[in-house]
Amino acid sequence: MVDGFTRKYGVKRLVYYEIAGCMYSAISREKQLKNWRRTWKIELIQKMNPLWEDLYPGLVRETSE
């Protein structure tokens, strides 16, 4: 809907997310993950979501209930 990261890189699915206690811890974690190697990020995703399913529909359903 809006030009940005997802449109620029063709992102279609949410395969991993983390819940943070506050904005500052979320930003800190994001910076930490940005410094990780790609293989480490893939391993992190595989542990939480081994089938690489789109998690967005369940996330929206959980937050709206």
PDB file of N, CA, C and O in Angstrom:
ATOM      1  N   MET A   1       0.821  -1.203   0.000  1.00  0.00           N
ATOM      2  CA  MET A   1       0.000   0.000   0.000  1.00  0.00           C
ATOM      3  C   MET A   1       0.862   1.263   0.000  1.00  0.00           C
ATOM      4  O   MET A   1       0.502   2.242  -0.601  1.00  0.00           O
ATOM      5  N   VAL A   2       1.968   1.205   0.723  1.00  0.00           N
ATOM      6  CA  VAL A   2       2.841   2.368   0.831  1.00  0.00           C
ATOM      7  C   VAL A   2       4.235   1.961   0.375  1.00  0.00           C
ATOM      8  O   VAL A   2       4.715   0.880   0.710  1.00  0.00           O
ATOM      9  N   ASP A   3       4.873   2.830  -0.411  1.00  0.00           N
ATOM     10  CA  ASP A   3       6.253   2.540  -0.807  1.00  0.00           C
ATOM     11  C   ASP A   3       7.121   2.426   0.434  1.00  0.00           C
ATOM     12  O   ASP A   3       7.009   3.224   1.353  1.00  0.00           O
ATOM     13  N   GLY A   4       7.957   1.430   0.463  1.00  0.00           N
ATOM     14  CA  GLY A   4       8.842   1.222   1.598  1.00  0.00           C
ATOM     15  C   GLY A   4       9.613  -0.068   1.429  1.00  0.00           C
ATOM     16  O   GLY A   4       9.751  -0.591   0.322  1.00  0.00           O
ATOM     17  N   PHE A   5      10.108  -0.584   2.526  1.00  0.00           N
ATOM     18  CA  PHE A   5      10.964  -1.771   2.516  1.00  0.00           C
ATOM     19  C   PHE A   5      10.299  -2.963   1.825  1.00  0.00           C
ATOM     20  O   PHE A   5      10.884  -3.595   0.965  1.00  0.00           O
ATOM     21  N   THR A   6       9.063  -3.269   2.202  1.00  0.00           N
ATOM     22  CA  THR A   6       8.416  -4.471   1.662  1.00  0.00           C
ATOM     23  C   THR A   6       8.196  -4.375   0.163  1.00  0.00           C
ATOM     24  O   THR A   6       8.360  -5.356  -0.553  1.00  0.00           O
ATOM     25  N   ARG A   7       7.825  -3.222  -0.327  1.00  0.00           N
ATOM     26  CA  ARG A   7       7.634  -3.068  -1.771  1.00  0.00           C
ATOM     27  C   ARG A   7       8.986  -3.088  -2.496  1.00  0.00           C
ATOM     28  O   ARG A   7       9.131  -3.742  -3.526  1.00  0.00           O
ATOM     29  N   LYS A   8       9.962  -2.412  -1.947  1.00  0.00           N
ATOM     30  CA  LYS A   8      11.280  -2.327  -2.581  1.00  0.00           C
ATOM     31  C   LYS A   8      11.916  -3.706  -2.738  1.00  0.00           C
ATOM     32  O   LYS A   8      12.513  -4.010  -3.766  1.00  0.00           O
ATOM     33  N   TYR A   9      11.780  -4.570  -1.723  1.00  0.00           N
ATOM     34  CA  TYR A   9      12.422  -5.870  -1.741  1.00  0.00           C
ATOM     35  C   TYR A   9      11.472  -7.020  -2.080  1.00  0.00           C
ATOM     36  O   TYR A   9      11.859  -8.178  -2.039  1.00  0.00           O
ATOM     37  N   GLY A  10      10.224  -6.718  -2.407  1.00  0.00           N
ATOM     38  CA  GLY A  10       9.280  -7.748  -2.824  1.00  0.00           C
ATOM     39  C   GLY A  10       8.900  -8.722  -1.721  1.00  0.00           C
ATOM     40  O   GLY A  10       8.668  -9.899  -1.979  1.00  0.00           O
ATOM     41  N   VAL A  11       8.825  -8.243  -0.490  1.00  0.00           N
ATOM     42  CA  VAL A  11       8.483  -9.099   0.648  1.00  0.00           C
ATOM     43  C   VAL A  11       7.017  -9.505   0.542  1.00  0.00           C
ATOM     44  O   VAL A  11       6.136  -8.664   0.370  1.00  0.00           O
ATOM     45  N   LYS A  12       6.761 -10.813   0.639  1.00  0.00           N
ATOM     46  CA  LYS A  12       5.400 -11.334   0.499  1.00  0.00           C
ATOM     47  C   LYS A  12       4.890 -12.038   1.754  1.00  0.00           C
ATOM     48  O   LYS A  12       3.699 -12.189   1.936  1.00  0.00           O
ATOM     49  N   ARG A  13       5.804 -12.546   2.596  1.00  0.00           N
ATOM     50  CA  ARG A  13       5.396 -13.331   3.765  1.00  0.00           C
ATOM     51  C   ARG A  13       6.155 -12.881   5.004  1.00  0.00           C
ATOM     52  O   ARG A  13       7.309 -12.504   4.928  1.00  0.00           O
ATOM     53  N   LEU A  14       5.485 -13.008   6.143  1.00  0.00           N
ATOM     54  CA  LEU A  14       6.119 -12.795   7.441  1.00  0.00           C
ATOM     55  C   LEU A  14       6.477 -14.185   7.963  1.00  0.00           C
ATOM     56  O   LEU A  14       5.599 -14.991   8.243  1.00  0.00           O
ATOM     57  N   VAL A  15       7.760 -14.482   8.047  1.00  0.00           N
ATOM     58  CA  VAL A  15       8.186 -15.819   8.468  1.00  0.00           C
ATOM     59  C   VAL A  15       8.818 -15.846   9.853  1.00  0.00           C
ATOM     60  O   VAL A  15       9.076 -16.918  10.404  1.00  0.00           O
ATOM     61  N   TYR A  16       9.049 -14.658  10.422  1.00  0.00           N
ATOM     62  CA  TYR A  16       9.664 -14.595  11.748  1.00  0.00           C
ATOM     63  C   TYR A  16       9.320 -13.267  12.389  1.00  0.00           C
ATOM     64  O   TYR A  16       9.261 -12.233  11.723  1.00  0.00           O
ATOM     65  N   TYR A  17       9.083 -13.293  13.682  1.00  0.00           N
ATOM     66  CA  TYR A  17       8.910 -12.061  14.431  1.00  0.00           C
ATOM     67  C   TYR A  17       9.243 -12.331  15.887  1.00  0.00           C
ATOM     68  O   TYR A  17       9.268 -13.473  16.336  1.00  0.00           O
ATOM     69  N   GLU A  18       9.515 -11.277  16.606  1.00  0.00           N
ATOM     70  CA  GLU A  18       9.737 -11.347  18.050  1.00  0.00           C
ATOM     71  C   GLU A  18       8.898 -10.254  18.695  1.00  0.00           C
ATOM     72  O   GLU A  18       8.691  -9.200  18.103  1.00  0.00           O
ATOM     73  N   ILE A  19       8.429 -10.517  19.891  1.00  0.00           N
ATOM     74  CA  ILE A  19       7.689  -9.527  20.650  1.00  0.00           C
ATOM     75  C   ILE A  19       8.648  -8.913  21.671  1.00  0.00           C
ATOM     76  O   ILE A  19       9.355  -9.632  22.369  1.00  0.00           O
ATOM     77  N   ALA A  20       8.656  -7.597  21.712  1.00  0.00           N
ATOM     78  CA  ALA A  20       9.558  -6.885  22.617  1.00  0.00           C
ATOM     79  C   ALA A  20       8.748  -6.161  23.687  1.00  0.00           C
ATOM     80  O   ALA A  20       7.587  -5.801  23.458  1.00  0.00           O
ATOM     81  N   GLY A  21       9.371  -5.956  24.818  1.00  0.00           N
ATOM     82  CA  GLY A  21       8.705  -5.282  25.926  1.00  0.00           C
ATOM     83  C   GLY A  21       8.516  -3.791  25.710  1.00  0.00           C
ATOM     84  O   GLY A  21       7.577  -3.198  26.220  1.00  0.00           O
ATOM     85  N   CYS A  22       9.423  -3.197  24.944  1.00  0.00           N
ATOM     86  CA  CYS A  22       9.323  -1.766  24.667  1.00  0.00           C
ATOM     87  C   CYS A  22      10.034  -1.452  23.359  1.00  0.00           C
ATOM     88  O   CYS A  22      10.763  -2.283  22.818  1.00  0.00           O
ATOM     89  N   MET A  23       9.826  -0.256  22.871  1.00  0.00           N
ATOM     90  CA  MET A  23      10.405   0.162  21.608  1.00  0.00           C
ATOM     91  C   MET A  23      11.933   0.090  21.638  1.00  0.00           C
ATOM     92  O   MET A  23      12.568  -0.336  20.681  1.00  0.00           O
ATOM     93  N   TYR A  24      12.542   0.471  22.757  1.00  0.00           N
ATOM     94  CA  TYR A  24      13.997   0.506  22.849  1.00  0.00           C
ATOM     95  C   TYR A  24      14.602  -0.894  22.765  1.00  0.00           C
ATOM     96  O   TYR A  24      15.624  -1.090  22.108  1.00  0.00           O
ATOM     97  N   SER A  25      13.967  -1.857  23.400  1.00  0.00           N
ATOM     98  CA  SER A  25      14.491  -3.224  23.317  1.00  0.00           C
ATOM     99  C   SER A  25      14.273  -3.794  21.916  1.00  0.00           C
ATOM    100  O   SER A  25      15.096  -4.560  21.417  1.00  0.00           O
ATOM    101  N   ALA A  26      13.178  -3.413  21.251  1.00  0.00           N
ATOM    102  CA  ALA A  26      12.930  -3.868  19.883  1.00  0.00           C
ATOM    103  C   ALA A  26      13.986  -3.319  18.931  1.00  0.00           C
ATOM    104  O   ALA A  26      14.519  -4.054  18.089  1.00  0.00           O
ATOM    105  N   ILE A  27      14.304  -2.055  19.065  1.00  0.00           N
ATOM    106  CA  ILE A  27      15.319  -1.431  18.212  1.00  0.00           C
ATOM    107  C   ILE A  27      16.687  -2.054  18.474  1.00  0.00           C
ATOM    108  O   ILE A  27      17.442  -2.341  17.540  1.00  0.00           O
ATOM    109  N   SER A  28      16.999  -2.295  19.737  1.00  0.00           N
ATOM    110  CA  SER A  28      18.274  -2.913  20.095  1.00  0.00           C
ATOM    111  C   SER A  28      18.392  -4.302  19.476  1.00  0.00           C
ATOM    112  O   SER A  28      19.432  -4.661  18.917  1.00  0.00           O
ATOM    113  N   ARG A  29      17.321  -5.088  19.567  1.00  0.00           N
ATOM    114  CA  ARG A  29      17.332  -6.442  18.997  1.00  0.00           C
ATOM    115  C   ARG A  29      17.449  -6.393  17.470  1.00  0.00           C
ATOM    116  O   ARG A  29      18.174  -7.177  16.874  1.00  0.00           O
ATOM    117  N   GLU A  30      16.748  -5.458  16.845  1.00  0.00           N
ATOM    118  CA  GLU A  30      16.827  -5.323  15.391  1.00  0.00           C
ATOM    119  C   GLU A  30      18.255  -5.003  14.950  1.00  0.00           C
ATOM    120  O   GLU A  30      18.775  -5.585  13.992  1.00  0.00           O
ATOM    121  N   LYS A  31      18.921  -4.113  15.668  1.00  0.00           N
ATOM    122  CA  LYS A  31      20.307  -3.776  15.345  1.00  0.00           C
ATOM    123  C   LYS A  31      21.212  -4.989  15.532  1.00  0.00           C
ATOM    124  O   LYS A  31      22.130  -5.214  14.742  1.00  0.00           O
ATOM    125  N   GLN A  32      20.953  -5.760  16.582  1.00  0.00           N
ATOM    126  CA  GLN A  32      21.742  -6.965  16.828  1.00  0.00           C
ATOM    127  C   GLN A  32      21.583  -7.942  15.662  1.00  0.00           C
ATOM    128  O   GLN A  32      22.572  -8.469  15.147  1.00  0.00           O
ATOM    129  N   LEU A  33      20.351  -8.183  15.240  1.00  0.00           N
ATOM    130  CA  LEU A  33      20.101  -9.132  14.152  1.00  0.00           C
ATOM    131  C   LEU A  33      20.679  -8.654  12.824  1.00  0.00           C
ATOM    132  O   LEU A  33      21.107  -9.465  12.006  1.00  0.00           O
ATOM    133  N   LYS A  34      20.688  -7.366  12.599  1.00  0.00           N
ATOM    134  CA  LYS A  34      21.251  -6.829  11.355  1.00  0.00           C
ATOM    135  C   LYS A  34      22.740  -7.155  11.236  1.00  0.00           C
ATOM    136  O   LYS A  34      23.267  -7.258  10.125  1.00  0.00           O
ATOM    137  N   ASN A  35      23.412  -7.326  12.362  1.00  0.00           N
ATOM    138  CA  ASN A  35      24.838  -7.654  12.337  1.00  0.00           C
ATOM    139  C   ASN A  35      25.114  -9.151  12.224  1.00  0.00           C
ATOM    140  O   ASN A  35      26.261  -9.551  12.109  1.00  0.00           O
ATOM    141  N   TRP A  36      24.074  -9.952  12.296  1.00  0.00           N
ATOM    142  CA  TRP A  36      24.235 -11.410  12.192  1.00  0.00           C
ATOM    143  C   TRP A  36      24.504 -11.824  10.755  1.00  0.00           C
ATOM    144  O   TRP A  36      24.103 -11.158   9.809  1.00  0.00           O
ATOM    145  N   ARG A  37      25.152 -12.969  10.608  1.00  0.00           N
ATOM    146  CA  ARG A  37      25.336 -13.570   9.288  1.00  0.00           C
ATOM    147  C   ARG A  37      24.001 -14.115   8.797  1.00  0.00           C
ATOM    148  O   ARG A  37      23.136 -14.488   9.586  1.00  0.00           O
ATOM    149  N   ARG A  38      23.837 -14.164   7.488  1.00  0.00           N
ATOM    150  CA  ARG A  38      22.596 -14.664   6.894  1.00  0.00           C
ATOM    151  C   ARG A  38      22.278 -16.080   7.374  1.00  0.00           C
ATOM    152  O   ARG A  38      21.124 -16.392   7.666  1.00  0.00           O
ATOM    153  N   THR A  39      23.285 -16.937   7.468  1.00  0.00           N
ATOM    154  CA  THR A  39      23.041 -18.325   7.903  1.00  0.00           C
ATOM    155  C   THR A  39      22.490 -18.377   9.325  1.00  0.00           C
ATOM    156  O   THR A  39      21.644 -19.207   9.627  1.00  0.00           O
ATOM    157  N   TRP A  40      22.946 -17.483  10.192  1.00  0.00           N
ATOM    158  CA  TRP A  40      22.426 -17.442  11.568  1.00  0.00           C
ATOM    159  C   TRP A  40      20.957 -17.023  11.566  1.00  0.00           C
ATOM    160  O   TRP A  40      20.147 -17.554  12.320  1.00  0.00           O
ATOM    161  N   LYS A  41      20.616 -16.055  10.705  1.00  0.00           N
ATOM    162  CA  LYS A  41      19.230 -15.599  10.618  1.00  0.00           C
ATOM    163  C   LYS A  41      18.331 -16.720  10.101  1.00  0.00           C
ATOM    164  O   LYS A  41      17.219 -16.911  10.607  1.00  0.00           O
ATOM    165  N   ILE A  42      18.810 -17.448   9.112  1.00  0.00           N
ATOM    166  CA  ILE A  42      18.036 -18.562   8.567  1.00  0.00           C
ATOM    167  C   ILE A  42      17.821 -19.633   9.629  1.00  0.00           C
ATOM    168  O   ILE A  42      16.715 -20.160   9.779  1.00  0.00           O
ATOM    169  N   GLU A  43      18.844 -19.939  10.401  1.00  0.00           N
ATOM    170  CA  GLU A  43      18.705 -20.916  11.489  1.00  0.00           C
ATOM    171  C   GLU A  43      17.680 -20.450  12.523  1.00  0.00           C
ATOM    172  O   GLU A  43      16.896 -21.258  13.029  1.00  0.00           O
ATOM    173  N   LEU A  44      17.667 -19.172  12.835  1.00  0.00           N
ATOM    174  CA  LEU A  44      16.707 -18.614  13.786  1.00  0.00           C
ATOM    175  C   LEU A  44      15.275 -18.795  13.266  1.00  0.00           C
ATOM    176  O   LEU A  44      14.383 -19.213  14.005  1.00  0.00           O
ATOM    177  N   ILE A  45      15.074 -18.514  11.993  1.00  0.00           N
ATOM    178  CA  ILE A  45      13.757 -18.690  11.379  1.00  0.00           C
ATOM    179  C   ILE A  45      13.362 -20.164  11.403  1.00  0.00           C
ATOM    180  O   ILE A  45      12.230 -20.501  11.764  1.00  0.00           O
ATOM    181  N   GLN A  46      14.285 -21.038  11.043  1.00  0.00           N
ATOM    182  CA  GLN A  46      13.986 -22.475  10.962  1.00  0.00           C
ATOM    183  C   GLN A  46      13.566 -23.038  12.323  1.00  0.00           C
ATOM    184  O   GLN A  46      12.732 -23.929  12.382  1.00  0.00           O
ATOM    185  N   LYS A  47      14.140 -22.519  13.402  1.00  0.00           N
ATOM    186  CA  LYS A  47      13.772 -22.996  14.742  1.00  0.00           C
ATOM    187  C   LYS A  47      12.327 -22.637  15.071  1.00  0.00           C
ATOM    188  O   LYS A  47      11.603 -23.425  15.668  1.00  0.00           O
ATOM    189  N   MET A  48      11.908 -21.427  14.713  1.00  0.00           N
ATOM    190  CA  MET A  48      10.556 -20.969  15.035  1.00  0.00           C
ATOM    191  C   MET A  48       9.529 -21.415  13.995  1.00  0.00           C
ATOM    192  O   MET A  48       8.385 -21.701  14.338  1.00  0.00           O
ATOM    193  N   ASN A  49       9.932 -21.460  12.750  1.00  0.00           N
ATOM    194  CA  ASN A  49       8.995 -21.678  11.644  1.00  0.00           C
ATOM    195  C   ASN A  49       9.654 -22.558  10.583  1.00  0.00           C
ATOM    196  O   ASN A  49      10.013 -22.080   9.509  1.00  0.00           O
ATOM    197  N   PRO A  50       9.825 -23.853  10.855  1.00  0.00           N
ATOM    198  CA  PRO A  50      10.569 -24.720   9.947  1.00  0.00           C
ATOM    199  C   PRO A  50       9.965 -24.849   8.552  1.00  0.00           C
ATOM    200  O   PRO A  50      10.687 -25.131   7.586  1.00  0.00           O
ATOM    201  N   LEU A  51       8.681 -24.604   8.395  1.00  0.00           N
ATOM    202  CA  LEU A  51       8.046 -24.699   7.077  1.00  0.00           C
ATOM    203  C   LEU A  51       7.975 -23.348   6.361  1.00  0.00           C
ATOM    204  O   LEU A  51       7.457 -23.249   5.259  1.00  0.00           O
ATOM    205  N   TRP A  52       8.505 -22.327   6.994  1.00  0.00           N
ATOM    206  CA  TRP A  52       8.525 -20.972   6.427  1.00  0.00           C
ATOM    207  C   TRP A  52       7.108 -20.532   6.028  1.00  0.00           C
ATOM    208  O   TRP A  52       6.895 -19.925   4.985  1.00  0.00           O
ATOM    209  N   GLU A  53       6.143 -20.831   6.893  1.00  0.00           N
ATOM    210  CA  GLU A  53       4.758 -20.437   6.638  1.00  0.00           C
ATOM    211  C   GLU A  53       4.582 -18.947   6.907  1.00  0.00           C
ATOM    212  O   GLU A  53       5.312 -18.367   7.711  1.00  0.00           O
ATOM    213  N   ASP A  54       3.586 -18.349   6.263  1.00  0.00           N
ATOM    214  CA  ASP A  54       3.278 -16.944   6.490  1.00  0.00           C
ATOM    215  C   ASP A  54       2.608 -16.815   7.851  1.00  0.00           C
ATOM    216  O   ASP A  54       1.529 -17.356   8.080  1.00  0.00           O
ATOM    217  N   LEU A  55       3.228 -16.107   8.772  1.00  0.00           N
ATOM    218  CA  LEU A  55       2.731 -15.974  10.140  1.00  0.00           C
ATOM    219  C   LEU A  55       1.776 -14.800  10.317  1.00  0.00           C
ATOM    220  O   LEU A  55       1.117 -14.682  11.343  1.00  0.00           O
ATOM    221  N   TYR A  56       1.686 -13.953   9.328  1.00  0.00           N
ATOM    222  CA  TYR A  56       0.871 -12.746   9.451  1.00  0.00           C
ATOM    223  C   TYR A  56      -0.600 -13.022   9.762  1.00  0.00           C
ATOM    224  O   TYR A  56      -1.147 -12.393  10.674  1.00  0.00           O
ATOM    225  N   PRO A  57      -1.271 -13.941   9.060  1.00  0.00           N
ATOM    226  CA  PRO A  57      -2.695 -14.170   9.374  1.00  0.00           C
ATOM    227  C   PRO A  57      -2.936 -14.549  10.838  1.00  0.00           C
ATOM    228  O   PRO A  57      -3.875 -14.045  11.457  1.00  0.00           O
ATOM    229  N   GLY A  58      -2.112 -15.395  11.411  1.00  0.00           N
ATOM    230  CA  GLY A  58      -2.270 -15.774  12.822  1.00  0.00           C
ATOM    231  C   GLY A  58      -1.947 -14.634  13.758  1.00  0.00           C
ATOM    232  O   GLY A  58      -2.570 -14.488  14.815  1.00  0.00           O
ATOM    233  N   LEU A  59      -1.003 -13.809  13.398  1.00  0.00           N
ATOM    234  CA  LEU A  59      -0.633 -12.663  14.235  1.00  0.00           C
ATOM    235  C   LEU A  59      -1.758 -11.647  14.267  1.00  0.00           C
ATOM    236  O   LEU A  59      -2.111 -11.133  15.329  1.00  0.00           O
ATOM    237  N   VAL A  60      -2.378 -11.391  13.146  1.00  0.00           N
ATOM    238  CA  VAL A  60      -3.481 -10.443  13.086  1.00  0.00           C
ATOM    239  C   VAL A  60      -4.672 -10.976  13.864  1.00  0.00           C
ATOM    240  O   VAL A  60      -5.307 -10.251  14.612  1.00  0.00           O
ATOM    241  N   ARG A  61      -4.951 -12.259  13.735  1.00  0.00           N
ATOM    242  CA  ARG A  61      -6.073 -12.874  14.431  1.00  0.00           C
ATOM    243  C   ARG A  61      -5.867 -12.806  15.958  1.00  0.00           C
ATOM    244  O   ARG A  61      -6.773 -12.482  16.692  1.00  0.00           O
ATOM    245  N   GLU A  62      -4.637 -13.071  16.417  1.00  0.00           N
ATOM    246  CA  GLU A  62      -4.331 -13.051  17.856  1.00  0.00           C
ATOM    247  C   GLU A  62      -4.479 -11.660  18.444  1.00  0.00           C
ATOM    248  O   GLU A  62      -4.995 -11.502  19.542  1.00  0.00           O
ATOM    249  N   THR A  63      -4.039 -10.645  17.733  1.00  0.00           N
ATOM    250  CA  THR A  63      -4.067  -9.291  18.285  1.00  0.00           C
ATOM    251  C   THR A  63      -5.454  -8.675  18.222  1.00  0.00           C
ATOM    252  O   THR A  63      -5.746  -7.744  18.965  1.00  0.00           O
ATOM    253  N   SER A  64      -6.319  -9.175  17.357  1.00  0.00           N
ATOM    254  CA  SER A  64      -7.664  -8.595  17.244  1.00  0.00           C
ATOM    255  C   SER A  64      -8.660  -9.237  18.192  1.00  0.00           C
ATOM    256  O   SER A  64      -9.759  -8.751  18.363  1.00  0.00           O
ATOM    257  N   GLU A  65      -8.297 -10.343  18.835  1.00  0.00           N
ATOM    258  CA  GLU A  65      -9.216 -11.032  19.745  1.00  0.00           C
ATOM    259  C   GLU A  65      -9.196 -10.425  21.130  1.00  0.00           C
ATOM    260  O   GLU A  65      -8.361  -9.778  21.572  1.00  0.00           O
TER     261      GLU A  65
END
